[in-house]
Coordinates of C-alpha atoms and ligand atoms in Angstrom, one line a residue:
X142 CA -43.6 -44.3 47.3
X143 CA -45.2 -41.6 49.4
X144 CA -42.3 -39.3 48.6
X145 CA -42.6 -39.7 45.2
X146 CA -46.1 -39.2 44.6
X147 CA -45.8 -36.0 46.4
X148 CA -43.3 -34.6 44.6
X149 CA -45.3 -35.5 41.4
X150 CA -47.9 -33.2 43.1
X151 CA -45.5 -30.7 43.5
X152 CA -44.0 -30.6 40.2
X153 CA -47.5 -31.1 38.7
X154 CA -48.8 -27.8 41.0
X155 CA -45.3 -26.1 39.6
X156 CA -46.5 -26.6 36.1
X157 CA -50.1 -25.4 36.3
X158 CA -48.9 -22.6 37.9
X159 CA -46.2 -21.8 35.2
X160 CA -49.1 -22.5 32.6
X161 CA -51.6 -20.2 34.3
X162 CA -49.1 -17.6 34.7
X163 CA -48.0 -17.8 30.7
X164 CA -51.4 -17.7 30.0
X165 CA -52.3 -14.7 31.9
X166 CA -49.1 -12.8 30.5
X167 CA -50.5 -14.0 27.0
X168 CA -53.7 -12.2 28.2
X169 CA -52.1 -9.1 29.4
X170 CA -49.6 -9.3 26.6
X171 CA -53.1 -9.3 23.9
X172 CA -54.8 -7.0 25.5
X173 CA -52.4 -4.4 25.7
X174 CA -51.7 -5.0 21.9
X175 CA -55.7 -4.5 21.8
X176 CA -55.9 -1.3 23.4
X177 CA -52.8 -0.1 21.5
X178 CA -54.0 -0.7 18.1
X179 CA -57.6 0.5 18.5
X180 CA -56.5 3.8 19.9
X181 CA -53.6 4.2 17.1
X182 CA -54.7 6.2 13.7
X183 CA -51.8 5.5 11.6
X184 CA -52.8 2.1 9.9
X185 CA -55.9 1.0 9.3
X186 CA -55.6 -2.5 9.0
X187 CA -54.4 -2.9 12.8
X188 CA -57.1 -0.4 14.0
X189 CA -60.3 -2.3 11.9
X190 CA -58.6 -6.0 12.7
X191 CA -57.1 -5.4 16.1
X192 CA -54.2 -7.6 17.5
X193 CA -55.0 -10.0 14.5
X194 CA -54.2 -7.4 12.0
X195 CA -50.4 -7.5 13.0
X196 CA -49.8 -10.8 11.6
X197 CA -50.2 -9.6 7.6
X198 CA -46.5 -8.0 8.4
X199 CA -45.6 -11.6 10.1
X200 CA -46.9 -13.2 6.7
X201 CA -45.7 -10.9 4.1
X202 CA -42.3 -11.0 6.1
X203 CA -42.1 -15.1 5.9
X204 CA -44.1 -15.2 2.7
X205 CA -40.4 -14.5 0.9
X206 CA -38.8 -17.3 1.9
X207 CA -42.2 -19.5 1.7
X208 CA -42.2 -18.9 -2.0
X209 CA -38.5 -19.6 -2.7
X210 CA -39.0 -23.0 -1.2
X211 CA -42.6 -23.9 -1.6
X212 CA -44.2 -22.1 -4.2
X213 CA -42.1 -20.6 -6.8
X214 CA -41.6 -22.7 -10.0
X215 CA -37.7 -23.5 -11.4
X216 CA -38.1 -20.3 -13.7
X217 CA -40.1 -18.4 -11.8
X218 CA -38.3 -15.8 -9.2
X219 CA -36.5 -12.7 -10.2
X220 CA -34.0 -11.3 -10.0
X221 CA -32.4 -15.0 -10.2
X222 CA -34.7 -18.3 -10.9
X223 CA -34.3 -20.8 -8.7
X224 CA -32.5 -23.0 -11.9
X225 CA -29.7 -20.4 -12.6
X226 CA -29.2 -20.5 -8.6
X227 CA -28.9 -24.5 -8.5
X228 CA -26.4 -24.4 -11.4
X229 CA -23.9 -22.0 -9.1
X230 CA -24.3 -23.2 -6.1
X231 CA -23.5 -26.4 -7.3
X232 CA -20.8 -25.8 -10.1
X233 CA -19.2 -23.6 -6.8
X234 CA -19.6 -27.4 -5.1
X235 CA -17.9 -29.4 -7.9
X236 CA -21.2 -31.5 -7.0
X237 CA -22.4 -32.5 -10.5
X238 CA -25.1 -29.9 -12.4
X239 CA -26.4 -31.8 -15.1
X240 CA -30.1 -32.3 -15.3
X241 CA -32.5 -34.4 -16.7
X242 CA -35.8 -35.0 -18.8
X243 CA -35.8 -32.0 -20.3
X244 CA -35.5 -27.9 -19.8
X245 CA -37.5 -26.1 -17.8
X246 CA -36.9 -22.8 -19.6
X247 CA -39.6 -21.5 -22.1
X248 CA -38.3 -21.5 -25.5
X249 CA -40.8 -18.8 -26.9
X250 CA -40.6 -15.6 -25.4
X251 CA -39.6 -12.7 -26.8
X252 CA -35.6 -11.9 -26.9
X253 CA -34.7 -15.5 -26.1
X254 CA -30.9 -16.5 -27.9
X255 CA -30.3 -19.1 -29.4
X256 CA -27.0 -20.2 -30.2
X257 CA -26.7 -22.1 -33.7
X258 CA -24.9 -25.3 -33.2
X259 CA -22.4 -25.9 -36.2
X260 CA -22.9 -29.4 -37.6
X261 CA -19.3 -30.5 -36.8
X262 CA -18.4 -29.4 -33.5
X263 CA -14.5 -29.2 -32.8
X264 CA -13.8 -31.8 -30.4
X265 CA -12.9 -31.2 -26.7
X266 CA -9.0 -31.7 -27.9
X267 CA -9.0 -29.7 -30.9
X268 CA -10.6 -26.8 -28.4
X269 CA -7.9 -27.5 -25.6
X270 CA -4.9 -27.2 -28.3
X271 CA -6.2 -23.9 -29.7
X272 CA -5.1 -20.9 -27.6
X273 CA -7.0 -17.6 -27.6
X274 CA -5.4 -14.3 -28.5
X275 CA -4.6 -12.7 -24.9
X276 CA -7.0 -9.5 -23.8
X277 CA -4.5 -6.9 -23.2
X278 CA -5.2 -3.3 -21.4
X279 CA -3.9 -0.5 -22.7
X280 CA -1.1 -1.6 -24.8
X281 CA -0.4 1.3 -26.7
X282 CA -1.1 3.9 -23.6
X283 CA 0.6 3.2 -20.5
X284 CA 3.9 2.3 -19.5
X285 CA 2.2 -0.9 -17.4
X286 CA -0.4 -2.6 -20.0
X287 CA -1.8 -5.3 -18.7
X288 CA -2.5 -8.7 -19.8
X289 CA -6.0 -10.5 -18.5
X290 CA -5.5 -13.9 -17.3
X291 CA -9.2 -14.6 -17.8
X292 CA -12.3 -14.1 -19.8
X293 CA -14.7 -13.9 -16.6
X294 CA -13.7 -11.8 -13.6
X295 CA -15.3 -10.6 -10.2
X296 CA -17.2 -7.4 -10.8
X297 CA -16.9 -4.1 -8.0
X298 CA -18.9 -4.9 -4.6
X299 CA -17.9 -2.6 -2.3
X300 CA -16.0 -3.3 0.9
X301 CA -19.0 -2.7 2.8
X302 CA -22.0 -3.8 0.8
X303 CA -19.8 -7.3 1.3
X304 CA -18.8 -8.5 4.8
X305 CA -15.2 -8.9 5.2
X306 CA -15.0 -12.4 5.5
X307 CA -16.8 -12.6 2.0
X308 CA -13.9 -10.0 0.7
X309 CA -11.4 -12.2 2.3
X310 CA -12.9 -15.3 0.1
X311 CA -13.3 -13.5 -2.8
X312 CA -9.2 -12.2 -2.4
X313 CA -7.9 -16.1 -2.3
X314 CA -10.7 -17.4 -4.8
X315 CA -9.6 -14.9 -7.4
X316 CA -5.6 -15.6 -6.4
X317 CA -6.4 -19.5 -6.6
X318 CA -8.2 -19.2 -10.2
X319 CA -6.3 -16.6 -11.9
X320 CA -8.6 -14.0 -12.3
X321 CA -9.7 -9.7 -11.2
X322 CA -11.1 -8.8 -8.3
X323 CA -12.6 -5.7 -8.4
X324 CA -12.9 -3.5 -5.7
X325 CA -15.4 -1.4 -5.7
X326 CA -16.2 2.5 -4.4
X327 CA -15.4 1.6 -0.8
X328 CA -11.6 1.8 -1.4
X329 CA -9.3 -1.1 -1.0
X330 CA -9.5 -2.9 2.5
X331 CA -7.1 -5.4 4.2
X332 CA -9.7 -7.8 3.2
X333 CA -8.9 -7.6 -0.4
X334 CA -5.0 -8.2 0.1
X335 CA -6.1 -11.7 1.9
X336 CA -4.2 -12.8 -1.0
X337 CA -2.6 -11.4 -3.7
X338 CA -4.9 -11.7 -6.6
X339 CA -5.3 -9.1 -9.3
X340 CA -6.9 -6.0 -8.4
X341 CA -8.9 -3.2 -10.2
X342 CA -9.3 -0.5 -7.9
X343 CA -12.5 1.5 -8.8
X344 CA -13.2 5.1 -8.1
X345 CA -16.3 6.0 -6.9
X346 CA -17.9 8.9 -7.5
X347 CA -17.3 9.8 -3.5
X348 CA -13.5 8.8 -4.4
X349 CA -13.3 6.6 -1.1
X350 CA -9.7 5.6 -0.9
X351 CA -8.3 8.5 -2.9
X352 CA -10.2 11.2 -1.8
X353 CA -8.8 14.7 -0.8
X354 CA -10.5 16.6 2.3
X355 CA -12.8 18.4 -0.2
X356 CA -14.0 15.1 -2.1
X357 CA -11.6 15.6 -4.9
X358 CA -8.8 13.2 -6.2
X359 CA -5.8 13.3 -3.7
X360 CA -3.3 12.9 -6.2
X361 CA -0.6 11.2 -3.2
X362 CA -3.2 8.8 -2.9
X363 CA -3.7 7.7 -6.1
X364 CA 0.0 7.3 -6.5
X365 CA 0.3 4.8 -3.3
X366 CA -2.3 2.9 -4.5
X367 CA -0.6 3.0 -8.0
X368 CA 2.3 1.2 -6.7
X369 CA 1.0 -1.3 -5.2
X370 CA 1.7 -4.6 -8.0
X371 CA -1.6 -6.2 -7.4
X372 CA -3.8 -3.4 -8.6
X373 CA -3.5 -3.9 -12.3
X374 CA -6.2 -1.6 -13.5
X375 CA -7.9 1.7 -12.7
X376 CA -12.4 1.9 -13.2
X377 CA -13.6 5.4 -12.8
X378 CA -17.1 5.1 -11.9
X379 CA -19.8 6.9 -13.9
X380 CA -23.1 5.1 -13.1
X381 CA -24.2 1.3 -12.2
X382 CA -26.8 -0.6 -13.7
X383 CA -29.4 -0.7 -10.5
X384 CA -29.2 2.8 -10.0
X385 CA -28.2 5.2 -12.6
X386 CA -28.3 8.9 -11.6
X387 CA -27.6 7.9 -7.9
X388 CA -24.6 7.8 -6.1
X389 CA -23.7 4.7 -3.3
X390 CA -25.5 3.8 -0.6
X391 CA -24.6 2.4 2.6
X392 CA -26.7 2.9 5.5
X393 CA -25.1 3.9 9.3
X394 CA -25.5 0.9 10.6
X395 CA -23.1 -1.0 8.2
X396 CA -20.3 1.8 8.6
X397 CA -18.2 0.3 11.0
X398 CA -15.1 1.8 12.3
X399 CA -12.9 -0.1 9.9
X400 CA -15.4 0.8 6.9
X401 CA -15.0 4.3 8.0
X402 CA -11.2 4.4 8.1
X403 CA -10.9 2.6 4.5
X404 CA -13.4 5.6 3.2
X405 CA -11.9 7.8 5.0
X406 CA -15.6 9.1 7.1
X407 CA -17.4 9.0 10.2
X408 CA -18.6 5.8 11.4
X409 CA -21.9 4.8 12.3
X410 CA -23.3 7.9 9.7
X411 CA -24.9 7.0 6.1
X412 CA -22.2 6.8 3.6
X413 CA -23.5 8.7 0.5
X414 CA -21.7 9.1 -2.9
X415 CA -22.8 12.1 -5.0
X416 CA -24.3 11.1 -8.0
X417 CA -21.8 12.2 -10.6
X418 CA -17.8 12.9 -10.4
X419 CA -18.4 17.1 -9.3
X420 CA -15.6 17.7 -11.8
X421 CA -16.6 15.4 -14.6
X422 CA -19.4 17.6 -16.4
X423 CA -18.6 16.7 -20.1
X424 CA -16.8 13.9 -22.5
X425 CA -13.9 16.8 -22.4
X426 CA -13.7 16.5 -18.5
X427 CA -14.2 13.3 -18.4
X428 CA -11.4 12.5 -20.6
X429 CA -9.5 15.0 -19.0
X430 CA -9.8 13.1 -15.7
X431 CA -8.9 9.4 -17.3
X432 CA -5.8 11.2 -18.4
X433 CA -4.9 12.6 -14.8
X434 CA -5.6 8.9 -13.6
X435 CA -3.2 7.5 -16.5
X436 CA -0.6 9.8 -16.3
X437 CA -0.4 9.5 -12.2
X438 CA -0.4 5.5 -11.8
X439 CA 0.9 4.9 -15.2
X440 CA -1.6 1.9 -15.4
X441 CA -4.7 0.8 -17.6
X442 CA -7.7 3.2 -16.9
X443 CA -11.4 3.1 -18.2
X444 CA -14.8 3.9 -17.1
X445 CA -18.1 1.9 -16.1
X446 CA -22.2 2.8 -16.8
X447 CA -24.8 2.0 -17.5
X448 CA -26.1 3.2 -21.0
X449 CA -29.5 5.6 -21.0
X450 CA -28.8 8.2 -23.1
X451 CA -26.8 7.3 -26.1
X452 CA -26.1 10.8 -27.7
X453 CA -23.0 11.3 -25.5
X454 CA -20.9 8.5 -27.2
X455 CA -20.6 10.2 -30.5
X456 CA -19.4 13.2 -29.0
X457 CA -17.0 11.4 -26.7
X458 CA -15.7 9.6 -30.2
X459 CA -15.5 13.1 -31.5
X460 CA -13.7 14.2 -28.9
X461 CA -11.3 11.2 -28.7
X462 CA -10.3 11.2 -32.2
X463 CA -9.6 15.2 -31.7
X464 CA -7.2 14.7 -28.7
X465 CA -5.8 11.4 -30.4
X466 CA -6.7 7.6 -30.0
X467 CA -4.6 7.0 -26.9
X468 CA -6.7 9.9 -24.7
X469 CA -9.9 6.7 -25.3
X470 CA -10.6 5.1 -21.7
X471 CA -8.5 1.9 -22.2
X472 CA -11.6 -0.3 -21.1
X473 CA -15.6 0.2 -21.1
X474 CA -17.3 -1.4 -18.0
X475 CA -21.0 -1.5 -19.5
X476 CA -23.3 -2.5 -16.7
X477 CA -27.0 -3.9 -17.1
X478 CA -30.1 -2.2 -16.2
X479 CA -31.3 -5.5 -13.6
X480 CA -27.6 -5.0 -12.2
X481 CA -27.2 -5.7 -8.7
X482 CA -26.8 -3.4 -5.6
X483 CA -25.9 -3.4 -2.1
X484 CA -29.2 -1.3 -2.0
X485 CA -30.9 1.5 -4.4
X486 CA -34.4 3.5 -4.7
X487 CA -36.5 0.8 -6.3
X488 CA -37.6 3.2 -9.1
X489 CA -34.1 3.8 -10.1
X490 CA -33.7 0.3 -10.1
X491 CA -36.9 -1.0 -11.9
X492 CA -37.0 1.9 -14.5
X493 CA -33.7 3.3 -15.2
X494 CA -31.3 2.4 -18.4
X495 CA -30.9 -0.2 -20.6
X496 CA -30.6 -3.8 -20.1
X497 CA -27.0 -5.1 -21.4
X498 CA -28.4 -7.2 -24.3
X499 CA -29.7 -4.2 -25.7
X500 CA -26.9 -1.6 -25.1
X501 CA -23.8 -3.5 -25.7
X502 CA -24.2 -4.2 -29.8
X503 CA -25.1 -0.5 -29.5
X504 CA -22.1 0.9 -27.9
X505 CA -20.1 -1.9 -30.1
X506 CA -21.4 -0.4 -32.9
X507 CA -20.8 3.2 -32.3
X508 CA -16.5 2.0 -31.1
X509 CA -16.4 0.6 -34.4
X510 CA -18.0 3.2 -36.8
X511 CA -15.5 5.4 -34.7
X512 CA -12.7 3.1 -35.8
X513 CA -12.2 2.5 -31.6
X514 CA -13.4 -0.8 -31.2
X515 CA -9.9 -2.1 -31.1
X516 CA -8.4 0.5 -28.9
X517 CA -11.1 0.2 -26.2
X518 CA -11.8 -3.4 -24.4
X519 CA -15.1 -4.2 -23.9
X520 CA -16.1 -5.8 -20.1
X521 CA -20.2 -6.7 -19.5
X522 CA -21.8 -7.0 -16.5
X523 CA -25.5 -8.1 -15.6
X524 CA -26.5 -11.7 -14.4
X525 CA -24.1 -13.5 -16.5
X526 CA -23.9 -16.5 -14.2
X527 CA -24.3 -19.2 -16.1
X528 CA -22.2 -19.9 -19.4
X529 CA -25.0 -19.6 -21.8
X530 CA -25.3 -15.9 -20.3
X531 CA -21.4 -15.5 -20.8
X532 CA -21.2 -17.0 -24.3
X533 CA -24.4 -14.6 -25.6
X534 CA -22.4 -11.5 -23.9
X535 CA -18.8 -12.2 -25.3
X536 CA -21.0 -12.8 -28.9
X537 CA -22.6 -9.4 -28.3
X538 CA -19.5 -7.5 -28.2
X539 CA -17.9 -7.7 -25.0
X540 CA -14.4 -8.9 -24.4
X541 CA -14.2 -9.9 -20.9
X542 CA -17.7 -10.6 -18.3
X543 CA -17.5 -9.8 -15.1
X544 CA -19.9 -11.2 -12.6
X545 CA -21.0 -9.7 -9.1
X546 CA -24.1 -11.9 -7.9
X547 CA -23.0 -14.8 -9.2
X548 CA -19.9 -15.0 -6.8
X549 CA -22.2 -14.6 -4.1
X550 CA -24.0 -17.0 -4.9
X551 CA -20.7 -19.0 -4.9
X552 CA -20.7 -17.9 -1.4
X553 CA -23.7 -19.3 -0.8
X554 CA -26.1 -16.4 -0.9
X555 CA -29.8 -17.3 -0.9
X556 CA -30.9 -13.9 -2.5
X557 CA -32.7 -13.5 1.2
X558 CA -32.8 -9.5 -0.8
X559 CA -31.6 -8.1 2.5
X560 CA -28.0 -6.6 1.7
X561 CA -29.7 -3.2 2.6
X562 CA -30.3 -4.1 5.8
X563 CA -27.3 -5.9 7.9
X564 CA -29.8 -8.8 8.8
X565 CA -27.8 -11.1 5.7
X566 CA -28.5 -14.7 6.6
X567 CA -25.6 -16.1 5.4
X568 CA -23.0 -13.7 6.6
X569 CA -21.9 -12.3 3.1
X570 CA -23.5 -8.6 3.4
X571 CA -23.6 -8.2 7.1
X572 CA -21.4 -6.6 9.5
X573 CA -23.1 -8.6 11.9
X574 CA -19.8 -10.3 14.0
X575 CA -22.3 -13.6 15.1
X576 CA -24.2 -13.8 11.3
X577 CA -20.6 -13.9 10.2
X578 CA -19.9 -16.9 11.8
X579 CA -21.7 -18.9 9.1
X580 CA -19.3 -17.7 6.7
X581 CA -16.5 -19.5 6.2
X582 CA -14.2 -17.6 3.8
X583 CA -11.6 -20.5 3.9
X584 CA -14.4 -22.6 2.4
X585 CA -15.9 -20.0 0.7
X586 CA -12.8 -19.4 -1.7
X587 CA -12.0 -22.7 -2.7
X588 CA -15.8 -22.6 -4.4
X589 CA -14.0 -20.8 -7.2
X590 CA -15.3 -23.6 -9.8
X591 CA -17.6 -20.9 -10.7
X592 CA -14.7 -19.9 -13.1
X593 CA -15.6 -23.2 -14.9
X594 CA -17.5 -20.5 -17.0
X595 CA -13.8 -19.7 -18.4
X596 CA -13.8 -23.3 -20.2
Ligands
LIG897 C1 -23.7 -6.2 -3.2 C2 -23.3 -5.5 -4.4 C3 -22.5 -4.4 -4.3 C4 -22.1 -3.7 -5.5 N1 -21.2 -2.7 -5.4 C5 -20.8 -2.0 -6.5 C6 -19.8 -1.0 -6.4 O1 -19.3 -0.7 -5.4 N2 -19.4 -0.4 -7.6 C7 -20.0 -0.7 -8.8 O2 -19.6 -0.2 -9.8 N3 -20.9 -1.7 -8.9 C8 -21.3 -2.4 -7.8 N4 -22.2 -3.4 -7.9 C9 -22.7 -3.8 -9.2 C10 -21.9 -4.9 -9.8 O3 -20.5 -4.6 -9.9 C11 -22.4 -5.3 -11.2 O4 -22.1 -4.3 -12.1 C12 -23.9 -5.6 -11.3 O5 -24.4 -6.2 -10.1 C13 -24.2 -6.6 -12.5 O6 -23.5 -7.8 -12.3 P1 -24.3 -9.1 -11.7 O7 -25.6 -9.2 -12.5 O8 -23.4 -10.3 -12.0 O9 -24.5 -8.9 -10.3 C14 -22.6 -4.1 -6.7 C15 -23.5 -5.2 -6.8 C16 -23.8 -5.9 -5.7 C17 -24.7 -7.1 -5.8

């Protein structure tokens, strides 16, 4: 008994000590912060609130995810709601994504659509036994036309701006449903050849993956990559939706050595694209280089951007129908203004271009008073992730969607709005080998019911 009571006095002197000396480090710990903020001049709140003043960078930091949990209504965040965000993750799920009462969504703001219900539906049979005309690519131009399994496809993210494990999941989803991946500007990675889906291989405006020594087109290159069977398509890059007039971005701490080697530059170093193709300075070199594209891989080749300007489409008509119809891109990528990026000047992003609703019955308009509407497919991009958002684009004028951020979501991405910054929490935009972990791409693939949009 005697023993035991004093080593309860000596584990009991143990822990006063510990808690004296944490408190005494807490001390030192504050008033060093102290000293150090009221003899620093470069922000005021820390140097009029001392020590105290440091937790507004805590609280703005937490205050994100605070408000996508606590706070923020169903309709309320940008650039997704947490509504359109339930309906992917759980369509990606198979768990059921009905809802009840009634819809949250405001009927009555400006630039809402509506679709007109027809008073006798066809029923789901009738649907099921009628078979849509197939979306062929450049039929009538290249020796290789090809024919698009789907109506909704995975738009470019970089190898890069995604982790590989979310490439990887993206490679077998798209195999398993029977539709595009699209590469991206980082070039084309192991990671996309996880399985052997269809490809589109973009080019960048830095040409990673078919860039010569100068930052031209290495014509060898291209013709590899040409004959490889997966990639089905060629995109030549032009602009993107969340940052027109700006090249790609991806900071030095998410070039790894592999990202390097697939872009062909030095690791560890910003990887900067210029903002425009150096040798694409008109709709006459710019049709010039879709030809030297064609002609080398002998496979369906068209252009993406984002519409500003508008002015340039007549001419490029002009100058289509004055070379003949089959020098047209074979396909027009027309990105959204609230596009996504792997990261992007927020001015370029908030300011620049036009939203998708606005510019595709524009550039639809101009194809057809051109008489090109029927040479040149149609693909939208910008937050079609849910079918309503589908339905309204493919009514609008486009012939195929393609979504980028609503396969992540698929993934499971929480829009923590860190892809800039190799911190992503759930493994889909870091290169972070432990924040990986989370990822699963095995499981990530098979949440492919995202393509239910296809129905
Ligand atoms: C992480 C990320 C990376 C992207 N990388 C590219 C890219 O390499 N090339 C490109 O043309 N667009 C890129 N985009 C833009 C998308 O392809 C797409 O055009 C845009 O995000 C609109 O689609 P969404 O609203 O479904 O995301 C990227 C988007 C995201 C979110």
């Amino acid at each position: 008994m005697e023993n035991l009571l004093a080593l309860l006095d000596t584990v009991l002197d143990v822990t006063v000590m510990t808690l004296a000396l944490l408190i005494l480090l807490g001390l030192i710990t504050v008033a060093v912060l102290y000293v150090i903020d009221v003899t620093q001049n470069t922000q005021a709140i820390r140097k009029n609130y001392p020590v105290i003043g440091r937790l507004r960078y805590v609280f703005e930091h937490l205050g994100v995810f605070f408000r996508q949990y606590f706070f923020a209504m169903d309709r309320e965040e940008l650039p997704f709601n947490r509504a359109q965000r339930t309906w992917v993750a759980r369509a990606a799920k198979r768990i059921d994504s009905t809802v009840a009462f009634g819809s949250t969504k405001p009927l009555n703001r400006p630039g809402d659509i509506f679709f007109l219900n027809g008073a006798f539906p066809p029923t789901k049979e009738e649907i099921q036994a009628h078979t849509p005309a197939p979306i062929i690519f450049g039929e009538r131009s290249v020796a290789n036309p090809y024919i698009a399994p789907s109506l909704f496809n995975i738009s470019a993210m970089s190898y890069g701006a995604l982790s590989g494990p979310a490439i990887s999941a993206l490679s077998q989803g798209a195999y398993q449903s029977g539709i595009w991946l699209n590469t991206g500007e980082g070039g084309l990675s192991p990671f996309h050849r996880q399985a052997p889906c269809d490809l589109v291989f973009q080019i960048g405006t830095a040409k990673y993956g078919v860039r010569d020594e100068q930052g031209g087109l290495d014509v060898a290159k291209l013709t590899e990559l040409a004959a490889i069977p997966e990639i089905k398509m060629f995109e030549i890059k032009l602009s993107q939706g969340a940052k027109p007039g700006k090249g790609g971005i991806l900071p030095g701490e998410k070039v790894t050595e592999v990202i390097a080697s697939t872009r062909g530059i030095p690791a560890g170093k910003d990887s900067i694209s210029p903002n425009r193709h150096p040798e694409v300075t008109s709709v006459e070199s710019l049709l010039d280089l879709i030809k030297t594209v064609r002609d080398v891989s002998e496979k369906p080749t068209g252009i993406k951007f984002v519409l500003g300007q508008t002015g340039w489409l007549d001419d490029l008509c002009a100058a289509i129908q004055a070379r003949g119809i089959d020098s047209a891109p074979d396909f027009i990528t027309l990105d959204s203004a609230d596009g996504g990026t792997g990261a992007a000047p927020q001015g370029l992003m908030d300011n620049m271009g036009l939203p998708v609703a606005a510019s595709l019955p524009l550039v639809d308009a101009v194809l057809r008073q051109a008489g090109l509407r029927d040479r040149i497919r149609m693909i939208a991009t910008g937050k079609m992730v849910n079918p309503a958002g589908m339905a309204a684009a493919l009514c609008l004028g486009a012939d195929v969607v393609c979504s980028a951020r609503g396969f992540m979501f698929s993934l499971g991405c929480i829009q923590a709005l860190q892809c800039n910054e190799n911190t992503c929490p759930t493994g889909i935009t870091t290169h972070n080998p432990t924040l990986q972990k989370g990822l699963n791409p095995t499981l990530g693939h098979s949440r492919r019911e995202l393509c239910r949009l296809n129905e």
